[in-house]
């Protein structure tokens, strides 16, 4: 079995959090190695979905640093719109997914990151409670990749779990998880005709019953360069009643962006899928593709503007909203998220809405009995702090977690999983691992003040001028 040379920081997963983490680690001066199972980077950020939560509903910027740099570069080349306020979800940033992949890849190369693509991280090699290496598989066979520090950005906490870290699967009480979805994009849409229909039929863009804190879209909202909404409830109800549509959704998620005539569709849904079970994932891949074609036929038949539309493409894999929540030294809660709480050891901020897709028909979500086809959403009025303790698996060293698997409850995870939040935790995790790799490789031994100082020098937003009630007092009042 081949043993590769030791890297300073090994980042497992090159998606939304992992790519940012690899750049951050390299910018500390560490030798950063990015491992990903695919041949490109960006993960779910490259599906075509808009980015929510770059700013909170109060207009305060939540994402800066490397993630902010990525968006600035995209805006500069006309591949993204500036972040804008949104009455329903807080803020929206729309980007061209193909351009995002290319710009992100360029940033990785510029930062000196090494790549090991088409490679799957299989296991963690642990000695005395410390991760010393990862076992990987690729076309060359099995290999060992040693490192001084590691970042688990697999989305599912695979490396942490393989190494023995404790975790909660889905909801603690019943292990139910949010459904999985395949995002797809449709081209040659007459967006003007679609928007004209919505203006004439405002009931088709009414505020969903369980979306709290926002307001229904009006005509002025349709003038924005990008539109993000769950729409067409009446058309969906008619199609479901006739048997034309069997997808378990009560609305169609639609998003327009910087590519003319292209609309991103977020509407497929499969319940009861464990995203860590390959058999379940295989079923979901097949079912979501069936649903995609069913939805495409529905759009062409019933939704104005789609009559001449064509399928442009879909995500390279089904999107998984939730699996493991790795238990860290602190577990972020729903109250932390909704109150905009600050922490003395904050290393990033989050403003993506608490976005909980129904875990199943008849289940309860935030006190409501749900039908299985909807979404419970709470927008973030004030961005919340993410303590470094949420990135450190309890009882395990040498490893930092980034992305949706960080230490959070199911409800808080509905916000943590947002792409802008994943970028923030990726920046923090990569920075912490990079600094640790140049010492003893133990992230816990790096003073959080040193991590915070470097993050802030790189433009990360850690603190707002005013302190939220109930927050830690050590640094919470400091201006970020």
Short mmCIF file of N, CA and C in Angstrom, two decimals, residues 91-209:
data_model
loop_
_atom_site.label_atom_id
_atom_site.label_comp_id
_atom_site.label_asym_id
_atom_site.label_seq_id
_atom_site.Cartn_x
_atom_site.Cartn_y
_atom_site.Cartn_z
N UNK A 91 -31.49 37.67 2.60
CA UNK A 91 -30.64 38.18 1.52
C UNK A 91 -30.43 37.10 0.48
N UNK A 92 -30.13 37.54 -0.75
CA UNK A 92 -29.93 36.62 -1.87
C UNK A 92 -28.71 37.06 -2.66
N UNK A 93 -27.83 36.11 -2.98
CA UNK A 93 -26.70 36.33 -3.88
C UNK A 93 -26.75 35.27 -4.96
N UNK A 94 -26.97 35.67 -6.20
CA UNK A 94 -27.09 34.72 -7.31
C UNK A 94 -25.78 34.68 -8.09
N UNK A 95 -25.35 33.46 -8.46
CA UNK A 95 -24.08 33.29 -9.18
C UNK A 95 -24.22 32.22 -10.25
N UNK A 96 -23.40 32.35 -11.29
CA UNK A 96 -23.31 31.34 -12.35
C UNK A 96 -22.50 30.17 -11.80
N UNK A 97 -23.08 28.96 -11.70
CA UNK A 97 -22.37 27.85 -11.06
C UNK A 97 -21.11 27.42 -11.78
N UNK A 98 -21.10 27.47 -13.12
CA UNK A 98 -19.91 27.07 -13.85
C UNK A 98 -18.77 28.05 -13.59
N UNK A 99 -19.08 29.34 -13.61
CA UNK A 99 -18.06 30.35 -13.31
C UNK A 99 -17.57 30.21 -11.88
N UNK A 100 -18.47 29.87 -10.96
CA UNK A 100 -18.06 29.69 -9.57
C UNK A 100 -17.02 28.59 -9.45
N UNK A 101 -17.24 27.47 -10.13
CA UNK A 101 -16.26 26.39 -10.10
C UNK A 101 -14.90 26.86 -10.60
N UNK A 102 -14.90 27.59 -11.70
CA UNK A 102 -13.64 28.01 -12.30
C UNK A 102 -12.91 29.02 -11.43
N UNK A 103 -13.63 29.98 -10.86
CA UNK A 103 -12.99 30.99 -10.01
C UNK A 103 -12.48 30.34 -8.73
N UNK A 104 -13.26 29.44 -8.16
CA UNK A 104 -12.82 28.75 -6.94
C UNK A 104 -11.58 27.92 -7.21
N UNK A 105 -11.56 27.22 -8.33
CA UNK A 105 -10.38 26.43 -8.70
C UNK A 105 -9.16 27.33 -8.86
N UNK A 106 -9.34 28.49 -9.49
CA UNK A 106 -8.23 29.43 -9.67
C UNK A 106 -7.71 29.91 -8.32
N UNK A 107 -8.60 30.16 -7.37
CA UNK A 107 -8.17 30.60 -6.04
C UNK A 107 -7.38 29.51 -5.33
N UNK A 108 -7.79 28.27 -5.49
CA UNK A 108 -7.06 27.15 -4.89
C UNK A 108 -5.65 27.05 -5.47
N UNK A 109 -5.55 27.13 -6.79
CA UNK A 109 -4.24 27.04 -7.45
C UNK A 109 -3.36 28.21 -7.03
N UNK A 110 -3.91 29.42 -7.03
CA UNK A 110 -3.14 30.60 -6.64
C UNK A 110 -2.61 30.49 -5.21
N UNK A 111 -3.36 29.83 -4.35
CA UNK A 111 -2.96 29.71 -2.94
C UNK A 111 -1.95 28.60 -2.72
N UNK A 112 -1.66 27.81 -3.77
CA UNK A 112 -0.66 26.76 -3.65
C UNK A 112 -1.19 25.46 -3.08
N UNK A 113 -2.49 25.24 -3.16
CA UNK A 113 -3.08 24.01 -2.65
C UNK A 113 -2.72 22.84 -3.57
N UNK A 114 -2.38 21.70 -2.98
CA UNK A 114 -2.17 20.46 -3.73
C UNK A 114 -3.51 19.72 -3.84
N UNK A 115 -3.66 18.94 -4.91
CA UNK A 115 -4.93 18.25 -5.16
C UNK A 115 -4.73 16.74 -5.23
N UNK A 116 -5.70 16.03 -4.72
CA UNK A 116 -5.81 14.59 -4.92
C UNK A 116 -7.28 14.33 -5.24
N UNK A 117 -7.63 14.42 -6.54
CA UNK A 117 -9.00 14.29 -6.98
C UNK A 117 -9.31 12.85 -7.39
N UNK A 118 -10.57 12.60 -7.68
CA UNK A 118 -11.03 11.24 -7.99
C UNK A 118 -10.58 10.27 -6.89
N UNK A 119 -10.66 10.75 -5.68
CA UNK A 119 -10.17 9.97 -4.53
C UNK A 119 -11.18 10.07 -3.40
N UNK A 120 -11.49 8.93 -2.80
CA UNK A 120 -12.51 8.85 -1.75
C UNK A 120 -11.82 8.60 -0.41
N UNK A 121 -12.15 9.40 0.58
CA UNK A 121 -11.61 9.21 1.94
C UNK A 121 -12.39 8.08 2.61
N UNK A 122 -11.69 7.02 2.94
CA UNK A 122 -12.34 5.79 3.39
C UNK A 122 -12.35 5.65 4.90
N UNK A 123 -11.25 6.01 5.56
CA UNK A 123 -11.14 5.75 6.99
C UNK A 123 -10.17 6.73 7.62
N UNK A 124 -10.29 6.87 8.93
CA UNK A 124 -9.36 7.70 9.71
C UNK A 124 -8.38 6.79 10.43
N UNK A 125 -7.12 7.17 10.40
CA UNK A 125 -6.08 6.44 11.12
C UNK A 125 -5.78 7.21 12.39
N UNK A 126 -6.17 6.61 13.52
CA UNK A 126 -6.14 7.30 14.81
C UNK A 126 -5.16 6.61 15.74
N UNK A 127 -4.38 7.41 16.44
CA UNK A 127 -3.42 6.90 17.42
C UNK A 127 -3.56 7.72 18.68
N UNK A 128 -3.98 7.07 19.76
CA UNK A 128 -4.11 7.78 21.02
C UNK A 128 -5.11 8.91 21.00
N UNK A 129 -6.20 8.74 20.25
CA UNK A 129 -7.23 9.76 20.19
C UNK A 129 -6.93 10.89 19.23
N UNK A 130 -5.84 10.76 18.48
CA UNK A 130 -5.45 11.81 17.53
C UNK A 130 -5.43 11.25 16.11
N UNK A 131 -6.03 11.96 15.19
CA UNK A 131 -5.99 11.55 13.79
C UNK A 131 -4.60 11.81 13.24
N UNK A 132 -4.00 10.75 12.69
CA UNK A 132 -2.64 10.84 12.14
C UNK A 132 -2.62 10.71 10.62
N UNK A 133 -3.69 10.15 10.07
CA UNK A 133 -3.72 9.95 8.62
C UNK A 133 -5.11 9.53 8.19
N UNK A 134 -5.31 9.49 6.88
CA UNK A 134 -6.57 8.98 6.33
C UNK A 134 -6.25 7.92 5.29
N UNK A 135 -7.08 6.91 5.27
CA UNK A 135 -7.00 5.88 4.24
C UNK A 135 -7.89 6.32 3.08
N UNK A 136 -7.34 6.33 1.88
CA UNK A 136 -8.11 6.77 0.72
C UNK A 136 -8.11 5.68 -0.34
N UNK A 137 -9.08 5.76 -1.25
CA UNK A 137 -9.17 4.82 -2.37
C UNK A 137 -9.33 5.60 -3.66
N UNK A 138 -8.60 5.16 -4.69
CA UNK A 138 -8.72 5.78 -6.01
C UNK A 138 -8.32 4.75 -7.07
N UNK A 139 -8.15 5.19 -8.29
CA UNK A 139 -7.80 4.27 -9.38
C UNK A 139 -6.46 3.56 -9.14
N UNK A 140 -5.63 4.17 -8.29
CA UNK A 140 -4.34 3.56 -7.98
C UNK A 140 -4.42 2.51 -6.89
N UNK A 141 -5.59 2.37 -6.27
CA UNK A 141 -5.76 1.42 -5.18
C UNK A 141 -5.96 2.12 -3.86
N UNK A 142 -5.54 1.48 -2.79
CA UNK A 142 -5.62 2.06 -1.45
C UNK A 142 -4.32 2.78 -1.13
N UNK A 143 -4.44 3.95 -0.50
CA UNK A 143 -3.27 4.73 -0.12
C UNK A 143 -3.48 5.29 1.28
N UNK A 144 -2.38 5.58 1.94
CA UNK A 144 -2.41 6.27 3.23
C UNK A 144 -1.88 7.68 3.02
N UNK A 145 -2.65 8.65 3.53
CA UNK A 145 -2.24 10.05 3.45
C UNK A 145 -2.02 10.56 4.87
N UNK A 146 -0.77 10.68 5.30
CA UNK A 146 -0.50 11.22 6.63
C UNK A 146 -0.54 12.74 6.61
N UNK A 147 -0.79 13.32 7.77
CA UNK A 147 -0.80 14.77 7.87
C UNK A 147 -0.60 15.20 9.31
N UNK A 148 -0.32 16.48 9.48
CA UNK A 148 -0.16 17.01 10.83
C UNK A 148 -1.50 17.45 11.42
N UNK A 149 -2.40 17.92 10.57
CA UNK A 149 -3.74 18.29 11.01
C UNK A 149 -4.72 18.01 9.88
N UNK A 150 -5.99 17.81 10.24
CA UNK A 150 -6.99 17.37 9.26
C UNK A 150 -8.26 18.20 9.39
N UNK A 151 -8.92 18.38 8.25
CA UNK A 151 -10.24 19.02 8.23
C UNK A 151 -11.22 18.03 7.61
N UNK A 152 -12.29 17.74 8.35
CA UNK A 152 -13.36 16.89 7.83
C UNK A 152 -14.41 17.81 7.22
N UNK A 153 -14.41 17.89 5.90
CA UNK A 153 -15.41 18.68 5.17
C UNK A 153 -16.20 17.76 4.24
N UNK A 154 -16.42 16.53 4.69
CA UNK A 154 -17.12 15.54 3.87
C UNK A 154 -18.62 15.80 3.83
N UNK A 155 -19.12 16.68 4.68
CA UNK A 155 -20.55 16.94 4.76
C UNK A 155 -21.26 16.00 5.71
N UNK A 156 -20.81 14.78 5.80
CA UNK A 156 -21.42 13.77 6.66
C UNK A 156 -20.59 13.46 7.90
N UNK A 157 -19.49 14.18 8.09
CA UNK A 157 -18.63 13.89 9.23
C UNK A 157 -18.01 12.51 9.14
N UNK A 158 -17.71 12.05 7.92
CA UNK A 158 -17.20 10.69 7.73
C UNK A 158 -15.92 10.41 8.49
N UNK A 159 -14.96 11.32 8.40
CA UNK A 159 -13.66 11.09 9.03
C UNK A 159 -13.79 11.12 10.55
N UNK A 160 -14.54 12.09 11.06
CA UNK A 160 -14.75 12.15 12.51
C UNK A 160 -15.43 10.88 13.01
N UNK A 161 -16.46 10.44 12.31
CA UNK A 161 -17.19 9.24 12.73
C UNK A 161 -16.31 8.00 12.64
N UNK A 162 -15.55 7.87 11.55
CA UNK A 162 -14.65 6.71 11.40
C UNK A 162 -13.59 6.70 12.50
N UNK A 163 -13.22 7.88 12.96
CA UNK A 163 -12.20 7.97 13.99
C UNK A 163 -12.72 7.77 15.39
N UNK A 164 -14.03 7.61 15.53
CA UNK A 164 -14.60 7.33 16.84
C UNK A 164 -15.31 8.48 17.50
N UNK A 165 -15.47 9.60 16.81
CA UNK A 165 -16.18 10.74 17.40
C UNK A 165 -17.65 10.39 17.59
N UNK A 166 -18.22 10.92 18.64
CA UNK A 166 -19.65 10.73 18.89
C UNK A 166 -20.45 11.67 17.99
N UNK A 167 -21.65 11.24 17.64
CA UNK A 167 -22.49 12.07 16.78
C UNK A 167 -23.95 11.74 16.99
N UNK A 168 -24.81 12.62 16.55
CA UNK A 168 -26.26 12.40 16.52
C UNK A 168 -26.67 12.31 15.06
N UNK A 169 -27.43 11.31 14.72
CA UNK A 169 -27.91 11.15 13.35
C UNK A 169 -29.28 11.81 13.22
N UNK A 170 -29.37 12.87 12.43
CA UNK A 170 -30.64 13.57 12.24
C UNK A 170 -31.15 14.16 13.53
N UNK A 171 -32.45 13.99 13.78
CA UNK A 171 -33.05 14.50 15.02
C UNK A 171 -32.72 13.54 16.15
N UNK A 172 -32.33 14.08 17.28
CA UNK A 172 -31.92 13.23 18.39
C UNK A 172 -33.04 12.29 18.82
N UNK A 173 -34.29 12.77 18.83
CA UNK A 173 -35.39 11.98 19.38
C UNK A 173 -35.74 10.78 18.52
N UNK A 174 -35.69 10.92 17.20
CA UNK A 174 -36.20 9.85 16.34
C UNK A 174 -35.31 9.52 15.14
N UNK A 175 -34.16 10.19 15.02
CA UNK A 175 -33.20 9.97 13.94
C UNK A 175 -33.76 10.30 12.55
N UNK A 176 -34.90 10.97 12.49
CA UNK A 176 -35.43 11.39 11.20
C UNK A 176 -34.57 12.51 10.63
N UNK A 177 -34.41 12.50 9.31
CA UNK A 177 -33.56 13.50 8.65
C UNK A 177 -34.34 14.21 7.55
N UNK A 178 -33.89 15.40 7.22
CA UNK A 178 -34.52 16.14 6.14
C UNK A 178 -34.39 15.35 4.83
N UNK A 179 -35.34 15.52 3.92
CA UNK A 179 -35.30 14.76 2.66
C UNK A 179 -34.16 15.20 1.76
N UNK A 180 -33.85 14.37 0.80
CA UNK A 180 -32.81 14.68 -0.18
C UNK A 180 -33.46 15.22 -1.45
N UNK A 181 -32.67 15.94 -2.24
CA UNK A 181 -33.20 16.64 -3.42
C UNK A 181 -32.17 16.66 -4.54
N UNK A 182 -32.65 16.55 -5.76
CA UNK A 182 -31.80 16.79 -6.94
C UNK A 182 -32.17 18.15 -7.51
N UNK A 183 -31.20 19.04 -7.56
CA UNK A 183 -31.39 20.35 -8.17
C UNK A 183 -31.17 20.22 -9.68
N UNK A 184 -32.02 20.88 -10.47
CA UNK A 184 -31.77 20.88 -11.91
C UNK A 184 -32.02 22.26 -12.49
N UNK A 185 -31.45 22.48 -13.67
CA UNK A 185 -31.55 23.78 -14.33
C UNK A 185 -32.23 23.63 -15.68
N UNK A 186 -33.04 24.62 -16.02
CA UNK A 186 -33.82 24.62 -17.25
C UNK A 186 -33.43 25.86 -18.06
N UNK A 187 -33.17 25.67 -19.34
CA UNK A 187 -32.77 26.76 -20.23
C UNK A 187 -33.91 27.13 -21.18
N UNK A 188 -33.71 28.24 -21.89
CA UNK A 188 -34.68 28.74 -22.88
C UNK A 188 -36.03 29.03 -22.25
N UNK A 189 -36.00 29.52 -21.02
CA UNK A 189 -37.23 29.93 -20.34
C UNK A 189 -37.51 31.39 -20.67
N UNK A 190 -38.75 31.70 -20.98
CA UNK A 190 -39.17 33.09 -21.14
C UNK A 190 -39.48 33.62 -19.74
N UNK A 191 -38.43 34.11 -19.08
CA UNK A 191 -38.57 34.53 -17.68
C UNK A 191 -39.58 35.66 -17.57
N UNK A 192 -39.62 36.55 -18.56
CA UNK A 192 -40.59 37.64 -18.54
C UNK A 192 -42.02 37.14 -18.50
N UNK A 193 -42.32 36.09 -19.27
CA UNK A 193 -43.67 35.53 -19.28
C UNK A 193 -43.99 34.88 -17.94
N UNK A 194 -43.01 34.20 -17.35
CA UNK A 194 -43.22 33.59 -16.04
C UNK A 194 -43.53 34.65 -14.99
N UNK A 195 -42.75 35.73 -14.99
CA UNK A 195 -42.96 36.79 -14.01
C UNK A 195 -44.28 37.52 -14.25
N UNK A 196 -44.66 37.68 -15.52
CA UNK A 196 -45.94 38.32 -15.83
C UNK A 196 -47.10 37.49 -15.27
N UNK A 197 -46.99 36.17 -15.38
CA UNK A 197 -48.01 35.28 -14.82
C UNK A 197 -48.10 35.46 -13.30
N UNK A 198 -46.96 35.56 -12.64
CA UNK A 198 -46.95 35.73 -11.19
C UNK A 198 -47.55 37.08 -10.80
N UNK A 199 -47.29 38.12 -11.58
CA UNK A 199 -47.90 39.42 -11.30
C UNK A 199 -49.42 39.35 -11.42
N UNK A 200 -49.88 38.61 -12.41
CA UNK A 200 -51.32 38.49 -12.63
C UNK A 200 -51.99 37.54 -11.64
N UNK A 201 -51.20 36.66 -11.04
CA UNK A 201 -51.73 35.67 -10.10
C UNK A 201 -50.88 35.68 -8.82
N UNK A 202 -51.02 36.72 -8.01
CA UNK A 202 -50.17 36.83 -6.80
C UNK A 202 -50.35 35.68 -5.83
N UNK A 203 -51.48 34.97 -5.92
CA UNK A 203 -51.67 33.82 -5.04
C UNK A 203 -50.65 32.73 -5.32
N UNK A 204 -50.06 32.75 -6.52
CA UNK A 204 -49.05 31.75 -6.88
C UNK A 204 -47.67 32.08 -6.31
N UNK A 205 -47.56 33.23 -5.63
CA UNK A 205 -46.31 33.54 -4.94
C UNK A 205 -46.60 33.98 -3.51
N UNK A 206 -47.71 33.47 -2.95
CA UNK A 206 -48.07 33.79 -1.57
C UNK A 206 -47.04 33.23 -0.60
N UNK A 207 -46.96 33.83 0.56
CA UNK A 207 -46.01 33.38 1.57
C UNK A 207 -46.44 32.02 2.10
N UNK A 208 -45.57 31.01 2.03
CA UNK A 208 -45.94 29.70 2.59
C UNK A 208 -46.32 29.82 4.06
N UNK A 209 -47.24 28.99 4.48
CA UNK A 209 -47.83 29.10 5.82
C UNK A 209 -46.80 29.04 6.93
#
